[in-house]
CSV table of C-alpha atoms in Angstrom, one decimal:
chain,number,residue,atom,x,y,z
A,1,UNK,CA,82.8,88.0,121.2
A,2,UNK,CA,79.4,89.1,120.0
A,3,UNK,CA,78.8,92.4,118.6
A,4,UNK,CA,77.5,95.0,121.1
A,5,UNK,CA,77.6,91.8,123.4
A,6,UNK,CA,79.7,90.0,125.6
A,7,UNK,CA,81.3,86.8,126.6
A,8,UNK,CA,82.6,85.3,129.5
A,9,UNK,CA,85.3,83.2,130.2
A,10,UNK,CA,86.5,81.4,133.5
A,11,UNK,CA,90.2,81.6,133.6
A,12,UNK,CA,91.9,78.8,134.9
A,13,UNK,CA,95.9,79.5,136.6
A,14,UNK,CA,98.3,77.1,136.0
A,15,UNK,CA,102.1,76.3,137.5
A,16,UNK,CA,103.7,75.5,134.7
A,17,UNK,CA,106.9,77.6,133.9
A,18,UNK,CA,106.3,78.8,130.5
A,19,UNK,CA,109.4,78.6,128.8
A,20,UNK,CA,109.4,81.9,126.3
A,21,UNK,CA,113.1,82.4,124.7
A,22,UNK,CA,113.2,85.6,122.6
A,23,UNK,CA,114.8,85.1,119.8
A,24,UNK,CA,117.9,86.3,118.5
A,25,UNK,CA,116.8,87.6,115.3
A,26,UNK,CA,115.2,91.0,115.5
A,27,UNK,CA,111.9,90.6,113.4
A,28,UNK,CA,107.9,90.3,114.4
A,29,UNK,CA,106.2,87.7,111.7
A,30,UNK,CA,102.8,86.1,112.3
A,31,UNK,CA,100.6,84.4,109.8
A,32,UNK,CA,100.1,86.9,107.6
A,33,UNK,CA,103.0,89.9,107.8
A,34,UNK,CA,106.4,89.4,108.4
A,35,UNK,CA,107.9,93.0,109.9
A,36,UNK,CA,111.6,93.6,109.8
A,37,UNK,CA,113.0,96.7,111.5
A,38,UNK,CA,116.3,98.6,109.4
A,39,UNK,CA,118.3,98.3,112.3
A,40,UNK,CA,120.4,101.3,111.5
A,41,UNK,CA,117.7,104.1,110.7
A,42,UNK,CA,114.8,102.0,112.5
A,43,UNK,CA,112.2,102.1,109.9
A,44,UNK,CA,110.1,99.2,109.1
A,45,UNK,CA,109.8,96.8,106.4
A,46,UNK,CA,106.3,94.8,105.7
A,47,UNK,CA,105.5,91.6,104.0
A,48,UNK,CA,102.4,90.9,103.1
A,49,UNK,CA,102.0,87.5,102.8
A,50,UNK,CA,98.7,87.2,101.4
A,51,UNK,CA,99.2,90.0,98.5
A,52,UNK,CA,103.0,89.3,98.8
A,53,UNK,CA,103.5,92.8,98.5
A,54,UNK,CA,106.7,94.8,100.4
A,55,UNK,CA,106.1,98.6,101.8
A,56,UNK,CA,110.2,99.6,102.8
A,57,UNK,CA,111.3,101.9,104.8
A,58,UNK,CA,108.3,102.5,107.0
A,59,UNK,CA,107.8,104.6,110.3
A,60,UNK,CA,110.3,107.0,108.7
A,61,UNK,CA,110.3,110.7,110.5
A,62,UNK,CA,110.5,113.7,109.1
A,63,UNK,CA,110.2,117.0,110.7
A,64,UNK,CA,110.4,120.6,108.7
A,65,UNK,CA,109.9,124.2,110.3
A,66,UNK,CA,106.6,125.3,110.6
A,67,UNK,CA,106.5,129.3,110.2
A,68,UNK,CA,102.4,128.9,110.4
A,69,UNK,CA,99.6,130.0,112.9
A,70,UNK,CA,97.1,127.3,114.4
A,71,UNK,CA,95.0,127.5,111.3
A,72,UNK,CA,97.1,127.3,108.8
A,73,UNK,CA,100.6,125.3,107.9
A,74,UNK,CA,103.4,127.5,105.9
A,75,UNK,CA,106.9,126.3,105.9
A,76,UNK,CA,109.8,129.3,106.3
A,77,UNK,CA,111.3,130.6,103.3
A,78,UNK,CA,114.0,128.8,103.9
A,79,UNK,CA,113.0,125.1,104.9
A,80,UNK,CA,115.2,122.6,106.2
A,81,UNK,CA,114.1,119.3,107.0
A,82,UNK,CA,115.2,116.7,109.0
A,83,UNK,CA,114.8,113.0,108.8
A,84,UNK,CA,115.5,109.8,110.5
A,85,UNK,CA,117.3,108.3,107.7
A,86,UNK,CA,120.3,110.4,109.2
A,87,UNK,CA,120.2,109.3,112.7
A,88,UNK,CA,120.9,105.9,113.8
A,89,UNK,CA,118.6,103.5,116.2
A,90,UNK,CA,118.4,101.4,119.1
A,91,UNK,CA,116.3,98.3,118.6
A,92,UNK,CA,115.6,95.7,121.4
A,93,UNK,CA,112.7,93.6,122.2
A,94,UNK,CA,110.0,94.9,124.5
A,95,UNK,CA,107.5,91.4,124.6
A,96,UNK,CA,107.8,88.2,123.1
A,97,UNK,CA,105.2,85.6,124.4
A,98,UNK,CA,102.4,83.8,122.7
A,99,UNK,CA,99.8,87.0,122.9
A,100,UNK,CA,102.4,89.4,121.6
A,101,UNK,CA,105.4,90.8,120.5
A,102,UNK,CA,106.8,93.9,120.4
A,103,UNK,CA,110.0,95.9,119.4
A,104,UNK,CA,111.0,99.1,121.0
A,105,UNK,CA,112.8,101.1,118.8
A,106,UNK,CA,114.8,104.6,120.0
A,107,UNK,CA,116.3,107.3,118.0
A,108,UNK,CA,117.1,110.7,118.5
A,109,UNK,CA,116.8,113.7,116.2
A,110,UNK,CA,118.4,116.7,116.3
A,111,UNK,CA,116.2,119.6,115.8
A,112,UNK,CA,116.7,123.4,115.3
A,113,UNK,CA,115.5,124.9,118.7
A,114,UNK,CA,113.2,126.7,116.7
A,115,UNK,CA,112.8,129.5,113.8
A,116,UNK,CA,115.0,132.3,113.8
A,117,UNK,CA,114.0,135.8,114.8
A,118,UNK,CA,112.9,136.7,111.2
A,119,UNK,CA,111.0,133.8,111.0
A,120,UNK,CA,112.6,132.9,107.7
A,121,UNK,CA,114.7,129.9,108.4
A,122,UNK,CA,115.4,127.1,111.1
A,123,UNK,CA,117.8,128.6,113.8
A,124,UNK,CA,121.3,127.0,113.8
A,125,UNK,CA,121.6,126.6,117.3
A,126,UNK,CA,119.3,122.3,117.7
A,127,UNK,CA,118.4,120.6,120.6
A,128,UNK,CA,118.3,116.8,120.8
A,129,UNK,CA,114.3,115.6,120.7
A,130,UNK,CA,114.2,111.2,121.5
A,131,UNK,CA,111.6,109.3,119.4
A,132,UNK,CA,110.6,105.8,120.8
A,133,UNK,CA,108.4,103.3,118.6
A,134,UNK,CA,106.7,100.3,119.9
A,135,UNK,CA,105.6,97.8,117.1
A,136,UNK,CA,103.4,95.0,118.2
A,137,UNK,CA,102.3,92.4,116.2
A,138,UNK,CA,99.7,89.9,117.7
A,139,UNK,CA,98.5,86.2,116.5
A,140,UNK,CA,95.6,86.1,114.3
A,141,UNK,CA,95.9,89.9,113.3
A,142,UNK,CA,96.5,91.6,110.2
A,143,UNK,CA,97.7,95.1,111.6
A,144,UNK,CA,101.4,96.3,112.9
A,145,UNK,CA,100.4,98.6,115.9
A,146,UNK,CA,102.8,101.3,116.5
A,147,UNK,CA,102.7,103.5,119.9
A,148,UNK,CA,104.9,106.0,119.5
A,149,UNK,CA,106.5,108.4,122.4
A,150,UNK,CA,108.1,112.2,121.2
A,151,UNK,CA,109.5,114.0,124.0
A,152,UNK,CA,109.6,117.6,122.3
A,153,UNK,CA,111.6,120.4,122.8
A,154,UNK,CA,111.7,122.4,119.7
A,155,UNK,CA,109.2,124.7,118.8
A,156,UNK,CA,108.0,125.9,115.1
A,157,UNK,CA,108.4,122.6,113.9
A,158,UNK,CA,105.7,120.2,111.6
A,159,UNK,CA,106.6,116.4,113.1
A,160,UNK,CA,105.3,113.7,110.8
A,161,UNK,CA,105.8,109.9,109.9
A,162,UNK,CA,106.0,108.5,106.7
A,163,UNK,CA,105.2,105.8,105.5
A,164,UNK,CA,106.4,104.9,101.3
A,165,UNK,CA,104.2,102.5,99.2
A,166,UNK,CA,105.4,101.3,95.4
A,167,UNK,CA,101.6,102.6,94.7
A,168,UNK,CA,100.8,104.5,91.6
A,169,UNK,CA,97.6,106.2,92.4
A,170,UNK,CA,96.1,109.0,92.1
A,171,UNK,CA,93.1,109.6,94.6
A,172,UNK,CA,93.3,108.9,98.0
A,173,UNK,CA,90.4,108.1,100.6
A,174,UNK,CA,89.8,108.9,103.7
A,175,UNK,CA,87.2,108.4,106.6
A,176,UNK,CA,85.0,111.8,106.8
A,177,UNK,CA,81.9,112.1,109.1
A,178,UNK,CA,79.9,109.4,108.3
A,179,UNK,CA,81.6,108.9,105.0
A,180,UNK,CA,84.2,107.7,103.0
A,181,UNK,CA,85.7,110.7,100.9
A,182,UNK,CA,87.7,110.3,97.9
A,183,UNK,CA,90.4,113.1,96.9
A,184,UNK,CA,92.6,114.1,93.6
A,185,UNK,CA,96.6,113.7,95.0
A,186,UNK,CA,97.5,115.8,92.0
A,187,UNK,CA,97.2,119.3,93.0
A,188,UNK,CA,94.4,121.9,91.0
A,189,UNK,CA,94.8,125.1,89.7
A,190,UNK,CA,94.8,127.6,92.6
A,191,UNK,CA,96.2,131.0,91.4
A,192,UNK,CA,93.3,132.9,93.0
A,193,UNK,CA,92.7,131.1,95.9
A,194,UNK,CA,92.9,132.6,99.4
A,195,UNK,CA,95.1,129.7,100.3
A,196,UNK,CA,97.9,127.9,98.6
A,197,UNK,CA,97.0,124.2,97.8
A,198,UNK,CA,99.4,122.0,99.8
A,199,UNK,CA,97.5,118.2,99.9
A,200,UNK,CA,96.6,118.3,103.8
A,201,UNK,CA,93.9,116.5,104.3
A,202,UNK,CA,91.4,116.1,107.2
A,203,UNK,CA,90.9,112.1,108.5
A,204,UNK,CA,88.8,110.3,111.3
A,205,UNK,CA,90.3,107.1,111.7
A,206,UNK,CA,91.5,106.2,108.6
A,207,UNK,CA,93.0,107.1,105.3
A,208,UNK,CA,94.0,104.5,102.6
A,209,UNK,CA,95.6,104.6,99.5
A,210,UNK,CA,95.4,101.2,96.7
A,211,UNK,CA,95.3,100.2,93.3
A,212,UNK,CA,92.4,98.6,92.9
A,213,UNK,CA,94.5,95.2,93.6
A,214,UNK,CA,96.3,95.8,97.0
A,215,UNK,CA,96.6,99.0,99.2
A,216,UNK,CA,97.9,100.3,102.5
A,217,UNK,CA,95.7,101.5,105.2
A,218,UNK,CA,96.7,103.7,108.3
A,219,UNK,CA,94.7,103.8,110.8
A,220,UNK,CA,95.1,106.4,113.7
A,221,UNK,CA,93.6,107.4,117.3
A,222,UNK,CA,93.1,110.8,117.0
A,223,UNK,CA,95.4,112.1,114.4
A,224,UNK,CA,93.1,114.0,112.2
A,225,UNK,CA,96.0,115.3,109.1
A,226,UNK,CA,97.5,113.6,106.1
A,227,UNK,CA,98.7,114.1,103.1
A,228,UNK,CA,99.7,111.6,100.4
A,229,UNK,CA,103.0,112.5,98.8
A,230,UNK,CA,104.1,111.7,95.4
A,231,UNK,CA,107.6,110.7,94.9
A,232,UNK,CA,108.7,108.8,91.5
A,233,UNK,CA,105.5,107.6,90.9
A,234,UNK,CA,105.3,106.6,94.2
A,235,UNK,CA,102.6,107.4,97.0
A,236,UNK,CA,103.3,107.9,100.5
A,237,UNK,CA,101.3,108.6,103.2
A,238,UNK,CA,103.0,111.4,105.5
A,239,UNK,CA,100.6,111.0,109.2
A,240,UNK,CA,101.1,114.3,111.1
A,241,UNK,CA,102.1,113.9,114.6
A,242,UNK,CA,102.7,117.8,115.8
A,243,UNK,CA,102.4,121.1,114.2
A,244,UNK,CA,103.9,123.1,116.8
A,245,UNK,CA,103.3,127.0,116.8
A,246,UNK,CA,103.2,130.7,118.5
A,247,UNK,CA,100.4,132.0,117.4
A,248,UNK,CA,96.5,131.7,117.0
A,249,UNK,CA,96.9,133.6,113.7
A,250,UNK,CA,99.5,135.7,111.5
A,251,UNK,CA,99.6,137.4,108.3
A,252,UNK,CA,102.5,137.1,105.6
A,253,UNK,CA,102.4,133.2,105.5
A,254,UNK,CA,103.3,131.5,102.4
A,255,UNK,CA,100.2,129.6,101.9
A,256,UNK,CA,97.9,132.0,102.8
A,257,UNK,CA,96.8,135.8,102.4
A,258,UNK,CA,96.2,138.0,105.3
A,259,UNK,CA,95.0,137.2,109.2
A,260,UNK,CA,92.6,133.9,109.4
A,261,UNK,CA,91.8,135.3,113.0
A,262,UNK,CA,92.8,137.0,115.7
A,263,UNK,CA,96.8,137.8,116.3
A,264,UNK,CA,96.9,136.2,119.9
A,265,UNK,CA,100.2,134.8,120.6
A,266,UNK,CA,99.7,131.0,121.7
A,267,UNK,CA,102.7,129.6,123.1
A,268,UNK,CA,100.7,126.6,124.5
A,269,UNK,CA,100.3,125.6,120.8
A,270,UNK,CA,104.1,124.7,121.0
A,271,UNK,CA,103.1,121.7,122.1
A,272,UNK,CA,106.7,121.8,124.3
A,273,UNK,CA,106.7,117.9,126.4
A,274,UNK,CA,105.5,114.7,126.0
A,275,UNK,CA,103.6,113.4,123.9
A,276,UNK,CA,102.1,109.5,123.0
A,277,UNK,CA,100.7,108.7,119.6
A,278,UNK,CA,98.9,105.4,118.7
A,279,UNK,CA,98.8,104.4,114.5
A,280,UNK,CA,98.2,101.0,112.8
A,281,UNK,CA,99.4,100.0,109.4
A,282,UNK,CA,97.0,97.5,107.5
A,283,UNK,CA,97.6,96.0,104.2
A,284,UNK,CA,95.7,94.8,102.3
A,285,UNK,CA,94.6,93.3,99.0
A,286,UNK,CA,91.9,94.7,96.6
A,287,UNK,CA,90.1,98.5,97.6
A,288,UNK,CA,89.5,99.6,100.7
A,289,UNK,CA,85.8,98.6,101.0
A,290,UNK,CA,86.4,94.8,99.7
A,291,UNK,CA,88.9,94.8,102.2
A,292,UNK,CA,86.9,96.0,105.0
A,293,UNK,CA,89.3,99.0,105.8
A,294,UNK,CA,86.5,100.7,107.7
A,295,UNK,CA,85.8,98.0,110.4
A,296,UNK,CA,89.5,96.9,110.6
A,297,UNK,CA,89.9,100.5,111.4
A,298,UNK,CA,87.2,100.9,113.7
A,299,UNK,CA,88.4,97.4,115.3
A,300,UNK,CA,91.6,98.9,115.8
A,301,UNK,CA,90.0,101.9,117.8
A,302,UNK,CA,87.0,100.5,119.6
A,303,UNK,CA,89.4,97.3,121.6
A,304,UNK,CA,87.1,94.9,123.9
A,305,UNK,CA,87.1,95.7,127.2
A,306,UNK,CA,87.3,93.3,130.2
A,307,UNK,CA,85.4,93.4,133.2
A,308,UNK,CA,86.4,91.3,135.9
A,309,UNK,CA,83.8,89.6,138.2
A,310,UNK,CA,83.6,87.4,141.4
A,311,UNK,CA,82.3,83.6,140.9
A,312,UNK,CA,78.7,84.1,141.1
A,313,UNK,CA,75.0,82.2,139.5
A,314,UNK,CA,74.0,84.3,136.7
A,315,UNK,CA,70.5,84.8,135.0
A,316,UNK,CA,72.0,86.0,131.9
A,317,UNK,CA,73.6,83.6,129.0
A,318,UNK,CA,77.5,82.9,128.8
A,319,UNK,CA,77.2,85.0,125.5
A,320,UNK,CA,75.3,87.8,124.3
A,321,UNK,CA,74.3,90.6,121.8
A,322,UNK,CA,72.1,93.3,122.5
A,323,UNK,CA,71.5,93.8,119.0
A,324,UNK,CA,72.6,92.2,115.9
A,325,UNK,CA,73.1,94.0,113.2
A,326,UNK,CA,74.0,93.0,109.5
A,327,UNK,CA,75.5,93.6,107.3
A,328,UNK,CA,78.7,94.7,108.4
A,329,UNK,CA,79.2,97.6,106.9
A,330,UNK,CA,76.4,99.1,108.9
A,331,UNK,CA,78.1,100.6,112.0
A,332,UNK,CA,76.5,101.3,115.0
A,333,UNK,CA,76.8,105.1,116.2
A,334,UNK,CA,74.5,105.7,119.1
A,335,UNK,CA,72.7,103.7,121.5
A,336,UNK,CA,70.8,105.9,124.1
A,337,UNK,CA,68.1,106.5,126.2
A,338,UNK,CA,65.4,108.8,124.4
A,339,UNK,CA,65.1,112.5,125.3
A,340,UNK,CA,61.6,111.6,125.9
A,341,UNK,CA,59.5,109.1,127.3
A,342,UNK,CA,61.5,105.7,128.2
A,343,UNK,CA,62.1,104.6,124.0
A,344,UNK,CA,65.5,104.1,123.2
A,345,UNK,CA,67.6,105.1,120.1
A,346,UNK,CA,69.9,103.8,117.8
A,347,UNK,CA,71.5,105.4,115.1
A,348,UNK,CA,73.3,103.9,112.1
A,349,UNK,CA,75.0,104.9,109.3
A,350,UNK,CA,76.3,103.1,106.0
A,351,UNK,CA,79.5,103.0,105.5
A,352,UNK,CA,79.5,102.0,101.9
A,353,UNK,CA,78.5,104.4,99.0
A,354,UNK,CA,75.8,101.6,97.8
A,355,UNK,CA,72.4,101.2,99.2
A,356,UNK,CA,72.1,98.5,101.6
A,357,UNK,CA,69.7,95.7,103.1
A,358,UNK,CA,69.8,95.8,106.4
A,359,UNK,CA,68.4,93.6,109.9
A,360,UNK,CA,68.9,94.5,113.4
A,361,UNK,CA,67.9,91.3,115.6
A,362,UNK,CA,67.2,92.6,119.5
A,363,UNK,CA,67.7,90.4,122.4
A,364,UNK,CA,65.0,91.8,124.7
A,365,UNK,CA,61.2,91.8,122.8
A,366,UNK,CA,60.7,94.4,121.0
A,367,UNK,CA,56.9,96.4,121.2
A,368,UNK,CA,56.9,99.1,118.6
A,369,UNK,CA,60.0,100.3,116.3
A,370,UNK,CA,60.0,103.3,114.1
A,371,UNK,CA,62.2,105.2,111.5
A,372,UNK,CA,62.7,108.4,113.2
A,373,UNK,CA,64.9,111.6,112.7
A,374,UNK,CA,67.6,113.2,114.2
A,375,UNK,CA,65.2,114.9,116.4
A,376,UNK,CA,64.3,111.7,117.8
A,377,UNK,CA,60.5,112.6,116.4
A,378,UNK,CA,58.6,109.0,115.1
A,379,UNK,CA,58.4,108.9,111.0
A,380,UNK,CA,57.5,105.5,109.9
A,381,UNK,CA,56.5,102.6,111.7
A,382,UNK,CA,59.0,99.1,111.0
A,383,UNK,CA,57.3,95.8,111.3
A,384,UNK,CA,58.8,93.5,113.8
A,385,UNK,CA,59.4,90.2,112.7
A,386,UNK,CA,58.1,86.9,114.7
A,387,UNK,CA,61.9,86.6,115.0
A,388,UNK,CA,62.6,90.0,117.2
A,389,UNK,CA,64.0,91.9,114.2
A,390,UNK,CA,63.5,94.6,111.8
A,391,UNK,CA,64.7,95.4,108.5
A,392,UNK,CA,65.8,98.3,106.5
A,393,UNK,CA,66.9,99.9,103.9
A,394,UNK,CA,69.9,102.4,104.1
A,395,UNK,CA,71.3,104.2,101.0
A,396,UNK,CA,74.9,105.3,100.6
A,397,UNK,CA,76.5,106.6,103.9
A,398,UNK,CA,73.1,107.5,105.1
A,399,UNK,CA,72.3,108.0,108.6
A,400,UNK,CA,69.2,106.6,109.9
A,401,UNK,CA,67.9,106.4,113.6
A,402,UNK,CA,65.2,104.0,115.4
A,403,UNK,CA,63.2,104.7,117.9
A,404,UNK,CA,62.7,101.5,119.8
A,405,UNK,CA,59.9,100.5,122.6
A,406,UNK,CA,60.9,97.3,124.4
A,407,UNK,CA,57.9,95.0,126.1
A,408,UNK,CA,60.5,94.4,129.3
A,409,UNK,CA,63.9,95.9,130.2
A,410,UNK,CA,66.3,93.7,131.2
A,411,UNK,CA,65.7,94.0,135.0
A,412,UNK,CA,62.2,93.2,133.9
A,413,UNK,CA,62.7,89.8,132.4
A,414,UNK,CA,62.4,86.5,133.6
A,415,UNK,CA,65.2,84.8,132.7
């Protein structure tokens, strides 16, 4: 399917019984990873086939107290954490067919109910809190999709999942706004900082670790904290899921001095229900940009969507793309009706920290096309080429916008 476009397909039903036999054998595999569930903990083992690299014990939760405020994370004094190495797992099949299978995997963990009334330690007194992970694997992709379902019933708790590489690194990047960032895991000097250094990290979509040679991505939908965790020489990427907490803000944490805001107690921020979470895990060979972890990441959270139509005659191709724009790594982040006048906008942005080519080939004829700035006001003028496309040039994550004047909407032509 085209970018920004569409294609359209006539589906055709058939009567054959399709004979789909799940087999006995509890693994997902398809051309390029090979998954295999531990089927007494329920964590995940990868094979890339490609790099033919392993990452063990995958999907592996861990939860500690959280004795924090909505700003800021600090465990109790006295931590305990709980993991789901200790529990064991239920693991059946969910789907198996030719588009996609999946595993459902169940555990339970038993949490403390919540901190005590000191607030220095977990309570003794837990309560049981199910996890259910489905893993999907479909033809022709090179991502394990996990959906994950917590029903929570604990409160001052940190939930995360873990997920262990044999990686020895020591930066980690991470999609910013409009960026990649790359940060130090090794922690600096902070003896007079407000805030103790802990390695949580803000994401977008993305955060990826590698060695120049092969890496793991994970990519997430809305899950905007990591931290990469070292543990004999080895990296891991710890996703959070929930930080669950009383209060907007409170003074004599751990990892930070004095209020960060009001003291308003918060108990919606327990986060008490619930809760879905969507992650991917991509590996991969080489570093993150050769192996296009920003669009497989992006791919994973912008899916096609279908539209469903009655048989009709059509003006309009079988295919199409609004706009074609190349190269890849230049990712389309607004499309929009100007605030004035009928132009339209687009705005771009690099993805890649070195200056880039760049066309953008229109379907409808194009009439004038500018550089413009945020403010939507006309800079420089961009020739149009006989071909119905403009070029330019777009340094390192730069954001650039186009103010665009078409001869004809699309209602307009004569097709």
């Amino acid at each position: 399917v085209p970018g920004l476009g569409y294609r359209t397909y006539r589906i055709k039903p058939s009567y054959e019984k399709v004979k789909e036999k799940k087999p006995e054998e509890l693994k997902l595999e398809n051309e390029y990873l090979k998954v295999t569930p531990n089927l007494k903990r329920g964590t995940l083992d990868i094979y890339d086939k490609e790099t033919k690299r392993s990452y063990k014990n995958c999907n592996l939760f861990v939860d500690g107290g959280d004795a924090g405020d909505e700003y800021t994370y600090s465990p109790p004094c006295e931590d305990r954490l709980i993991s789901s190495v200790e529990v064991k797992s239920q693991i059946k099949w969910e789907a198996f067919n030719s588009v996609r299978s999946t595993l459902r995997i169940e555990i339970h963990l038993e949490l403390p109910e919540s901190l005590s009334k000191d607030r220095k330690k977990r309570s003794s007194k837990t309560i049981d809190c199910p996890i259910t992970s489905y893993v999907s694997l479909y033809p022709g992709v090179k991502r394990v999709d996990v959906k994950t379902v917590v029903e929570n019933k604990a409160k001052d708790h940190r939930l995360r999942v873990m997920f262990s590489t044999e990686i020895e690194t020591d930066t980690s990047y991470a999609e910013a706004h409009f960026q990649v960032i790359s940060r130090k895991i090794s922690p600096p000097e902070t003896k007079e900082w407000m805030e103790k250094f802990y390695g949580i990290n803000p994401q977008q979509n993305f955060v990826d670790i590698n060695n120049g040679d092969f890496g793991l991505t994970i990519a997430n939908q809305g899950l905007p904290e990591y931290e990469i965790v070292e543990e004999d020489k080895r990296s891991i990427i710890a996703l959070t899921l929930l930080r669950c907490v009383g209060w907007l803000s409170q003074d004599g944490l751990l990892t930070r001095k004095g209020h960060a805001g009001w003291p308003f107690p918060t108990p919606g921020a327990q986060c008490l229900g619930t809760h879905t979470f969507h992650y991917s895990l991509i590996p991969h060979g080489s570093d993150w940009q050769r192996a296009r972890t920003f669009m497989e990441a992006e791919g994973f959270n912008t899916p096609m969507r279908c539209w469903q139509t009655e048989s009709h005659e059509g003006k309009l191709p079988g295919k199409m793309s609004l706009v074609e724009i190349k190269p890849e790594s230049l990712i389309l982040s607004a499309l929009k009706k100007a605030e004035e006048g009928e132009a339209v906008i687009l705005r771009l942005y690099n993805t890649v920290p070195q200056t880039m080519e760049g066309s953008l080939s229109f379907f409808l004829p194009l009439k004038e096309a500018y550089l413009a700035g945020l403010n939507e006001r006309r800079q420089e003028r961009l020739e149009i080429q006989p071909t119905n496309m403009v070029k330019v040039t777009v340094k390192g994550f730069e954001i650039i916008t186009l103010h665009l004047v078409f001869k004809k909407s699309l209602l307009e032509m004569e097709l």
